[in-house]
């Protein structure tokens, strides 16, 4: 087995900064959503995806694919959100065998109330801190990093 290509000091520092960002930003986003809207980022992601599919309903498998989540994660979250009255599941209008996900009035009220604060969080913490050129560079970098993981069948 070949010797690992160890990180040099600068690479290690960049890796640690990136790792802390990967762990910290989702926590910050969860805190913002919990504080302002009493929901998790997962719940927000589901409501946003279902609202964008409206007026059509969304199948759980299509939701999992759109969010790039495991079906079991989606299923557990949908159960909790249904218990909270945010979504409802009903027989599929397209084939009758599966289920469709639709937002309840409470779900619509929740996403409409949460969206302004959440978009402010994203704008203020991500876009306002970067110039237009830096945003383009960041997009390119993220795409390259993701492609490297996809090529290794890890994404």
PDB file of C-alpha atoms in Angstrom, residues 32-92:
ATOM      1  CA  UNK A  32     -31.825  30.180  13.648  1.00  0.00           C
ATOM      2  CA  UNK A  33     -34.791  28.073  12.553  1.00  0.00           C
ATOM      3  CA  UNK A  34     -35.466  26.773  16.081  1.00  0.00           C
ATOM      4  CA  UNK A  35     -35.243  30.273  17.573  1.00  0.00           C
ATOM      5  CA  UNK A  36     -37.333  32.038  14.943  1.00  0.00           C
ATOM      6  CA  UNK A  37     -39.717  29.319  13.769  1.00  0.00           C
ATOM      7  CA  UNK A  38     -39.647  26.399  16.240  1.00  0.00           C
ATOM      8  CA  UNK A  39     -38.572  23.938  13.543  1.00  0.00           C
ATOM      9  CA  UNK A  40     -35.495  22.046  12.441  1.00  0.00           C
ATOM     10  CA  UNK A  41     -33.648  22.554   9.178  1.00  0.00           C
ATOM     11  CA  UNK A  42     -34.902  19.130   8.106  1.00  0.00           C
ATOM     12  CA  UNK A  43     -38.507  20.176   8.625  1.00  0.00           C
ATOM     13  CA  UNK A  44     -37.854  23.432   6.791  1.00  0.00           C
ATOM     14  CA  UNK A  45     -36.258  21.538   3.891  1.00  0.00           C
ATOM     15  CA  UNK A  46     -39.284  19.240   3.593  1.00  0.00           C
ATOM     16  CA  UNK A  47     -41.793  22.105   3.744  1.00  0.00           C
ATOM     17  CA  UNK A  48     -39.804  24.096   1.187  1.00  0.00           C
ATOM     18  CA  UNK A  49     -39.601  21.131  -1.219  1.00  0.00           C
ATOM     19  CA  UNK A  50     -43.299  20.293  -0.864  1.00  0.00           C
ATOM     20  CA  UNK A  51     -44.283  23.957  -1.259  1.00  0.00           C
ATOM     21  CA  UNK A  52     -42.267  24.163  -4.474  1.00  0.00           C
ATOM     22  CA  UNK A  53     -44.074  21.084  -5.807  1.00  0.00           C
ATOM     23  CA  UNK A  54     -47.486  22.666  -5.099  1.00  0.00           C
ATOM     24  CA  UNK A  55     -50.170  22.571  -6.294  1.00  0.00           C
ATOM     25  CA  UNK A  56     -49.105  19.045  -7.172  1.00  0.00           C
ATOM     26  CA  UNK A  57     -48.400  16.654  -4.351  1.00  0.00           C
ATOM     27  CA  UNK A  58     -44.989  15.066  -3.906  1.00  0.00           C
ATOM     28  CA  UNK A  59     -44.211  11.380  -3.512  1.00  0.00           C
ATOM     29  CA  UNK A  60     -41.956  10.472  -0.564  1.00  0.00           C
ATOM     30  CA  UNK A  61     -39.422   8.834  -2.898  1.00  0.00           C
ATOM     31  CA  UNK A  62     -39.295  11.956  -5.058  1.00  0.00           C
ATOM     32  CA  UNK A  63     -38.810  14.065  -1.932  1.00  0.00           C
ATOM     33  CA  UNK A  64     -35.935  11.832  -0.793  1.00  0.00           C
ATOM     34  CA  UNK A  65     -34.321  12.121  -4.226  1.00  0.00           C
ATOM     35  CA  UNK A  66     -34.775  15.908  -4.351  1.00  0.00           C
ATOM     36  CA  UNK A  67     -33.201  16.342  -0.906  1.00  0.00           C
ATOM     37  CA  UNK A  68     -30.603  13.586  -1.502  1.00  0.00           C
ATOM     38  CA  UNK A  69     -31.660  11.895   1.735  1.00  0.00           C
ATOM     39  CA  UNK A  70     -32.211   8.245   2.576  1.00  0.00           C
ATOM     40  CA  UNK A  71     -35.823   7.160   2.294  1.00  0.00           C
ATOM     41  CA  UNK A  72     -35.826   6.050   5.941  1.00  0.00           C
ATOM     42  CA  UNK A  73     -34.784   9.531   7.090  1.00  0.00           C
ATOM     43  CA  UNK A  74     -37.603  11.061   5.038  1.00  0.00           C
ATOM     44  CA  UNK A  75     -40.111   8.524   6.347  1.00  0.00           C
ATOM     45  CA  UNK A  76     -39.269   9.217  10.013  1.00  0.00           C
ATOM     46  CA  UNK A  77     -39.372  12.976   9.498  1.00  0.00           C
ATOM     47  CA  UNK A  78     -42.681  12.804   7.630  1.00  0.00           C
ATOM     48  CA  UNK A  79     -44.215  10.827  10.508  1.00  0.00           C
ATOM     49  CA  UNK A  80     -43.154  13.510  12.995  1.00  0.00           C
ATOM     50  CA  UNK A  81     -44.327  16.330  10.727  1.00  0.00           C
ATOM     51  CA  UNK A  82     -47.671  14.609  10.165  1.00  0.00           C
ATOM     52  CA  UNK A  83     -48.090  14.316  13.949  1.00  0.00           C
ATOM     53  CA  UNK A  84     -47.429  18.066  14.216  1.00  0.00           C
ATOM     54  CA  UNK A  85     -50.094  18.718  11.588  1.00  0.00           C
ATOM     55  CA  UNK A  86     -47.676  20.233   9.047  1.00  0.00           C
ATOM     56  CA  UNK A  87     -48.188  17.696   6.267  1.00  0.00           C
ATOM     57  CA  UNK A  88     -50.660  15.005   5.376  1.00  0.00           C
ATOM     58  CA  UNK A  89     -50.228  11.836   3.409  1.00  0.00           C
ATOM     59  CA  UNK A  90     -52.949  10.590   1.134  1.00  0.00           C
ATOM     60  CA  UNK A  91     -53.384   7.992  -1.575  1.00  0.00           C
ATOM     61  CA  UNK A  92     -51.498   8.930  -4.713  1.00  0.00           C
TER      62      UNK A  92
END
